[in-house]
Structure formats: C-alpha cells, structure tokens
PDB file of C-alpha atoms in Angstrom:
ATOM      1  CA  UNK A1213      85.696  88.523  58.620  1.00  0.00           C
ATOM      2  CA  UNK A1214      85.243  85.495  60.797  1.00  0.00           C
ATOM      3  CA  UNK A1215      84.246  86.437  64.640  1.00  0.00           C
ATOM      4  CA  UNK A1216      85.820  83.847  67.064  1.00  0.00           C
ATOM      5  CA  UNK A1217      84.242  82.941  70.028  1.00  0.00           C
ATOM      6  CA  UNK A1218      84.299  80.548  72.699  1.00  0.00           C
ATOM      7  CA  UNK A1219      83.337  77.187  72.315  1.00  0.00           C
ATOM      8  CA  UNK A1220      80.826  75.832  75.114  1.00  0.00           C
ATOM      9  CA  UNK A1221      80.959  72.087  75.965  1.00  0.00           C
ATOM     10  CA  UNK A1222      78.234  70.499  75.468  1.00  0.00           C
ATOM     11  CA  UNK A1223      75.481  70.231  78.310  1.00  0.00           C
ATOM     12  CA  UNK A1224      75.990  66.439  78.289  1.00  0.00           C
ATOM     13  CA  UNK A1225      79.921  66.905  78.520  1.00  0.00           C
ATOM     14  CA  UNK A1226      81.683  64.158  80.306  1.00  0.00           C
ATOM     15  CA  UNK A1227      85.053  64.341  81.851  1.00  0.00           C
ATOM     16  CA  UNK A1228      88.450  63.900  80.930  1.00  0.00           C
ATOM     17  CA  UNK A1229      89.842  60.147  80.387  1.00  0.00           C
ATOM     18  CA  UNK A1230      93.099  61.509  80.691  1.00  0.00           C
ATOM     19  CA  UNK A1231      94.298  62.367  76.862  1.00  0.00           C
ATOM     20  CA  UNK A1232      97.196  63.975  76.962  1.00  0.00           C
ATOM     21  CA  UNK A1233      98.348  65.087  73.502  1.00  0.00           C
ATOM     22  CA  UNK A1234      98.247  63.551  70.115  1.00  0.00           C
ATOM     23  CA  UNK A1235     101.105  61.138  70.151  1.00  0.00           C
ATOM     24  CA  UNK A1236     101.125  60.438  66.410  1.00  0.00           C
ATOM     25  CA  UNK A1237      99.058  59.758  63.054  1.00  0.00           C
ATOM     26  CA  UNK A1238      99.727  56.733  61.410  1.00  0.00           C
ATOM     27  CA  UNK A1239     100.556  56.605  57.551  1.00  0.00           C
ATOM     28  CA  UNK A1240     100.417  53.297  55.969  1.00  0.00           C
ATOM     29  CA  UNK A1241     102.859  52.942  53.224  1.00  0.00           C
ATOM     30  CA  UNK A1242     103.718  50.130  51.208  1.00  0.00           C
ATOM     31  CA  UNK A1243     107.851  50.932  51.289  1.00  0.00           C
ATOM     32  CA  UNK A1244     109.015  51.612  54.354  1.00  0.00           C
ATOM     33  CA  UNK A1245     112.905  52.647  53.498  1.00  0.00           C
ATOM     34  CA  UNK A1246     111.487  54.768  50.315  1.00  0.00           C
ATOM     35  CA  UNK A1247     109.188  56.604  53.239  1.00  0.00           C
ATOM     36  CA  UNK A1248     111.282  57.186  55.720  1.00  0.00           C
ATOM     37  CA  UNK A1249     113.495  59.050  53.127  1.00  0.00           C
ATOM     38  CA  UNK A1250     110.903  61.068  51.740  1.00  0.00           C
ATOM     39  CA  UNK A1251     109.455  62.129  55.210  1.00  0.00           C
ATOM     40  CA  UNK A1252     112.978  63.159  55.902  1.00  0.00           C
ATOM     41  CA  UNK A1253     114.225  64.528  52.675  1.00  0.00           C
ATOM     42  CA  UNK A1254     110.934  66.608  51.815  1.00  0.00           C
ATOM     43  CA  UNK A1255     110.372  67.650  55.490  1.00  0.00           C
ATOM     44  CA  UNK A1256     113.014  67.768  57.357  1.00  0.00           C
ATOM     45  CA  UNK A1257     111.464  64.925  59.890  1.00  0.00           C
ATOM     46  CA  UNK A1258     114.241  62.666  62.124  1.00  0.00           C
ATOM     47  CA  UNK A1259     113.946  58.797  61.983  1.00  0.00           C
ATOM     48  CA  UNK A1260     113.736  58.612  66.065  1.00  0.00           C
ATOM     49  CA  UNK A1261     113.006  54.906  66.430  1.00  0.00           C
ATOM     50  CA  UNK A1262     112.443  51.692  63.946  1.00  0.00           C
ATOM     51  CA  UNK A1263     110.875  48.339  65.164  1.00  0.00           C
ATOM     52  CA  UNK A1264     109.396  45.173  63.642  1.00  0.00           C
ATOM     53  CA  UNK A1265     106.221  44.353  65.707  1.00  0.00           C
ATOM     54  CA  UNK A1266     105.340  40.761  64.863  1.00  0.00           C
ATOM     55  CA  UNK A1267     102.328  41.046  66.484  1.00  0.00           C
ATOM     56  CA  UNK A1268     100.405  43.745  64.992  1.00  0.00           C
ATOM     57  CA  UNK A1269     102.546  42.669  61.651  1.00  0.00           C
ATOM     58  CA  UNK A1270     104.330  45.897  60.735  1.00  0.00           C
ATOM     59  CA  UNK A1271     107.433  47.342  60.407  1.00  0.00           C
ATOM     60  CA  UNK A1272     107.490  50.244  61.612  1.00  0.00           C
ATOM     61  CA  UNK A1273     109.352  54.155  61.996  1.00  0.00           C
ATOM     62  CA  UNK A1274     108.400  56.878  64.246  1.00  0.00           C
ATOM     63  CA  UNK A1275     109.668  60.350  62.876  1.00  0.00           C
ATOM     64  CA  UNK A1276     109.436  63.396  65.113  1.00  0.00           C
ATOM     65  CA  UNK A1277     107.657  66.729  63.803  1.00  0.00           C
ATOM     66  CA  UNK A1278     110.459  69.063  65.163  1.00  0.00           C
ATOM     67  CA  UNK A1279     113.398  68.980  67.064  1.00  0.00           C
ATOM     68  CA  UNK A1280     111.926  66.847  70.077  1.00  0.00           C
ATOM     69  CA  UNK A1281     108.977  64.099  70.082  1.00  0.00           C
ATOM     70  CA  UNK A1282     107.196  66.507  72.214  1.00  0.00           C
ATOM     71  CA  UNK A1283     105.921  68.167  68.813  1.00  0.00           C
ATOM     72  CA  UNK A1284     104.200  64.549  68.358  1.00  0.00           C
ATOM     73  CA  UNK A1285     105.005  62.176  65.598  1.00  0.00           C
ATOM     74  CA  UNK A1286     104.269  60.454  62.480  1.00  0.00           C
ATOM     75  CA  UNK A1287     104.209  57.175  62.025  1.00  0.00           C
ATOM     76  CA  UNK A1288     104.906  55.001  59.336  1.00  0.00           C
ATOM     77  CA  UNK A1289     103.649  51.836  58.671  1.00  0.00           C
ATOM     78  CA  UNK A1290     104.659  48.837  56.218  1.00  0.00           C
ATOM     79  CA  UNK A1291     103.027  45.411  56.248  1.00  0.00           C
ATOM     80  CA  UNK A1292     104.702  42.130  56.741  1.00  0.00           C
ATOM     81  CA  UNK A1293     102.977  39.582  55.525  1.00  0.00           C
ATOM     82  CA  UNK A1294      99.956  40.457  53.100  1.00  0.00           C
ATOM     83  CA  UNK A1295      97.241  39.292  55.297  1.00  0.00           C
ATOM     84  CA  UNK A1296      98.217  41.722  58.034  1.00  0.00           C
ATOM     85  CA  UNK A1297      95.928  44.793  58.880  1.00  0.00           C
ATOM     86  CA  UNK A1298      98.212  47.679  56.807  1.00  0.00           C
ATOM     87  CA  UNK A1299      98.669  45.758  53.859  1.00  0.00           C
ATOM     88  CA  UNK A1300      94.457  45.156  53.500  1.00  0.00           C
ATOM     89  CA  UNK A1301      94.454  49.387  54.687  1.00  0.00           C
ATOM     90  CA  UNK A1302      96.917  49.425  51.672  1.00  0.00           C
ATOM     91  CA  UNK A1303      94.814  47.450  49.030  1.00  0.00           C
ATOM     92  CA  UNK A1304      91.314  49.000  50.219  1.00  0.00           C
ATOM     93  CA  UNK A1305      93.312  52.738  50.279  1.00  0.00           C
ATOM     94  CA  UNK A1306      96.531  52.682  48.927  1.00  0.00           C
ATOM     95  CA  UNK A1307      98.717  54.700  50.873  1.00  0.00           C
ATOM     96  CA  UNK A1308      97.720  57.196  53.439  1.00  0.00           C
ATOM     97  CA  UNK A1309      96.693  58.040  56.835  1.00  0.00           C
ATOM     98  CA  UNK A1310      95.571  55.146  58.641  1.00  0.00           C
ATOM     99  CA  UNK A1311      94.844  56.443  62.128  1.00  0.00           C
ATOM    100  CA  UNK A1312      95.251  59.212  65.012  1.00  0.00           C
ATOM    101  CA  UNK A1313      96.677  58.012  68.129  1.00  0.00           C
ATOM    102  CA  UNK A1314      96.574  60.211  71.749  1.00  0.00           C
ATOM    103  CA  UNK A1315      98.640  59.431  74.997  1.00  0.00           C
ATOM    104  CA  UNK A1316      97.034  58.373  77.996  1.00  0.00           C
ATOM    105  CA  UNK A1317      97.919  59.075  81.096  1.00  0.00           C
ATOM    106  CA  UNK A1318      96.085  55.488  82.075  1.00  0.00           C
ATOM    107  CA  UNK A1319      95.099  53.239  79.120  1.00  0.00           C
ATOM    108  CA  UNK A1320      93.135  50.796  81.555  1.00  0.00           C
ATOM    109  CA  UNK A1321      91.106  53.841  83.248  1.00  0.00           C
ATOM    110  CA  UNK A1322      90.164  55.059  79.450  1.00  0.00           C
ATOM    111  CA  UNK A1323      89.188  52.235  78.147  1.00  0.00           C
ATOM    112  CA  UNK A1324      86.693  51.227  81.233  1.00  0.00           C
ATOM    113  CA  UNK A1325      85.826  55.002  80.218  1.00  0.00           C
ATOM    114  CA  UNK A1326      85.364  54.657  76.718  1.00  0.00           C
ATOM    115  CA  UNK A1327      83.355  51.409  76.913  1.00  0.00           C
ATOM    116  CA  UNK A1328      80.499  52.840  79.630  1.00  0.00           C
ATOM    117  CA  UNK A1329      80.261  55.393  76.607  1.00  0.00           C
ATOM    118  CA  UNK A1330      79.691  52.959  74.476  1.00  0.00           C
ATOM    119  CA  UNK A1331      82.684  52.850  72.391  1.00  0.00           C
ATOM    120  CA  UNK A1332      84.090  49.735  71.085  1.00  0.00           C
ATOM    121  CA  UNK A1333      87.319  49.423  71.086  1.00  0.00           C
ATOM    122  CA  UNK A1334      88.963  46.725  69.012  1.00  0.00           C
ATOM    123  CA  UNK A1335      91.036  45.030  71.858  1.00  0.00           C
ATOM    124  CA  UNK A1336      89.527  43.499  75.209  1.00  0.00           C
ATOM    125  CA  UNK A1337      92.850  44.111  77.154  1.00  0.00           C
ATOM    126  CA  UNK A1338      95.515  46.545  75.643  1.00  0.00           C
ATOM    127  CA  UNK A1339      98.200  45.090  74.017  1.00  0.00           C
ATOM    128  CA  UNK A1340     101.665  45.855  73.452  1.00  0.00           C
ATOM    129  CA  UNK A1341     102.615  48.560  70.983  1.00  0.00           C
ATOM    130  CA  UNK A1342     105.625  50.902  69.851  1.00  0.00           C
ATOM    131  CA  UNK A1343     108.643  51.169  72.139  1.00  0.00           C
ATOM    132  CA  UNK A1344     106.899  48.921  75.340  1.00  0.00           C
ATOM    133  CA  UNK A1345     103.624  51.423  74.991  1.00  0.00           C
ATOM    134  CA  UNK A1346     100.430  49.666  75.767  1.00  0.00           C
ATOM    135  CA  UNK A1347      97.695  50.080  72.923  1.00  0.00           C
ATOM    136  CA  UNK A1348      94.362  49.560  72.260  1.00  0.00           C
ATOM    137  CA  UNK A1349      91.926  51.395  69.326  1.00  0.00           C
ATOM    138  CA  UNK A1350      88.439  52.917  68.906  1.00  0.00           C
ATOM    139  CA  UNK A1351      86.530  51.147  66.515  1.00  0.00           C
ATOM    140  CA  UNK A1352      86.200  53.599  63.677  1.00  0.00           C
ATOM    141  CA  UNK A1353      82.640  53.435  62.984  1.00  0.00           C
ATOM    142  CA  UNK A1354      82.304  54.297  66.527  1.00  0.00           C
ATOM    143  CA  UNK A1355      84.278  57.472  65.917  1.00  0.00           C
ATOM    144  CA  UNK A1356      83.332  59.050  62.651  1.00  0.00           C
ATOM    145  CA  UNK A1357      85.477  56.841  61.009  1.00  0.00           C
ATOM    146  CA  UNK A1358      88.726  57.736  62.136  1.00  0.00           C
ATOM    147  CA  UNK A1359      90.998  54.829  63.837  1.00  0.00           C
ATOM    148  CA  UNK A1360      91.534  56.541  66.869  1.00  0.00           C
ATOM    149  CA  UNK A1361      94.263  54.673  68.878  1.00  0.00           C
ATOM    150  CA  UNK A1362      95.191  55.331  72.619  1.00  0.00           C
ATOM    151  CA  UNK A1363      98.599  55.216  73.664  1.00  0.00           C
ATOM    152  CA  UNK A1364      99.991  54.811  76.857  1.00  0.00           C
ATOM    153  CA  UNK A1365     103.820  55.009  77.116  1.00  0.00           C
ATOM    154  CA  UNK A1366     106.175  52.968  79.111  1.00  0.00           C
ATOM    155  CA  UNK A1367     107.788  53.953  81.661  1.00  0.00           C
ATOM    156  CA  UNK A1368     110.568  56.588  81.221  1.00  0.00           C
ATOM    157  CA  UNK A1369     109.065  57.263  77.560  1.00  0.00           C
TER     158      UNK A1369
END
C-alpha cells in the first residue's frame, strides 16, 4: 500500500505569481462543429462560449467541465487558414491536447516573474485572447514541453 506524505517545497522555492486555477486545456481539432458535439454528446460538457479569433487564427469553443466554469474548461481549437499555429499542431500531431492554460490574477506581474526565472514566453506584451482575456504562453521547451498558457480574465469574467 502506498504511504502518502507531505510534499516539501523545494529549498530553492520561489513565490507565488499569482496562478489561480487551471482555466482550461486546449484540444486542437481539425472539425470544430463535429467536436463540440462529441464533447457534449459523450460527456455531457455545455458549449458556454464560441468565437473566431483572427488573430491567433482559430475558431474556437469553450465547454465547461460541470455545471459552472468554475470546474475549469476545455477548449477546442480549429484552424483557419492552414498556415495558422493549430492547423501545423494538427499536421505535426493530429488531434489532441495542445496546451494547459492557468488564470492569473495579474498577467503583467507573472510574466516580469516568469522571465527573471528565465522562462521564455512566446509573446513580449500579452495579447488578446478568449472572451477580452489577456494571454501570453510559456515556451514549451522551457516547461517540459507542455504549452503552458497564462490567462488573465477581463473584467467581470
């Protein structure tokens, strides 16, 4: 039988840059109507909010995990064009997770943090993400190579 015990931070632990929770993981997928069914139909997930974002060039869903967002989210994400950044996931990958995002409480403050550790992050000002939220990303080779994007919500989100 497995003994649990306490985990110890490490001597050279630093302190918090304000995560919050995890806010969603990103699934690339290639369909995004055919998705958002399945996520629904097979799980039970609600569509809570659909967006084209030009920009990062996706079309996007967020569903939640339970009855609020508070449970987090998944998010699903089809390409636009076939030079954007999901649909070269998609060819390298197929279809799958793409990345793990956690709200901020202060994107700015996290990623002045981040940097002085040394993380790149993929962005040199946040940018403008789902729903108003302000977004920038951990380079994954700096972080085990998992996409980690930070999300900071706008206000009254």
């Amino acid at each position: 039988m497995a003994e649990n015990s306490p985990v110890e931070p490490a001597a050279d632990y630093v302190t918090d840059i304000g995560l919050r929770r995890i806010d969603h993981v990103g699934i690339a997928v290639a369909d995004l109507d055919a998705a958002i069914d399945f996520y629904q139909r097979t799980f039970g997930m609600r569509c809570v909010h659909t967006e084209t974002n030009a920009e990062q060039g996706v079309r996007e869903a967020m569903l939640a995990v339970g009855p609020t967002t508070e449970g987090g989210c998944v998010q699903l994400l089809a390409p636009l064009s076939p030079e954007s950044t999901i649909a070269k996931f998609l060819d390298r990958n197929g279809p799958g997770v793409q990345q793990v995002a956690y709200t901020v409480a202060d994107i700015d403050a996290a990623c002045a943090a981040l940097r002085e550790r040394g993380m790149r992050l993929l962005y040199d000002s946040p940018r403008r993400g789902t729903a108003d939220s302000r977004i920038n990303f951990v380079h994954p080779k700096d972080a085990g190579g998992v996409l980690v994007e930070l999300v900071e919500p706008a206000p009254g989100h």
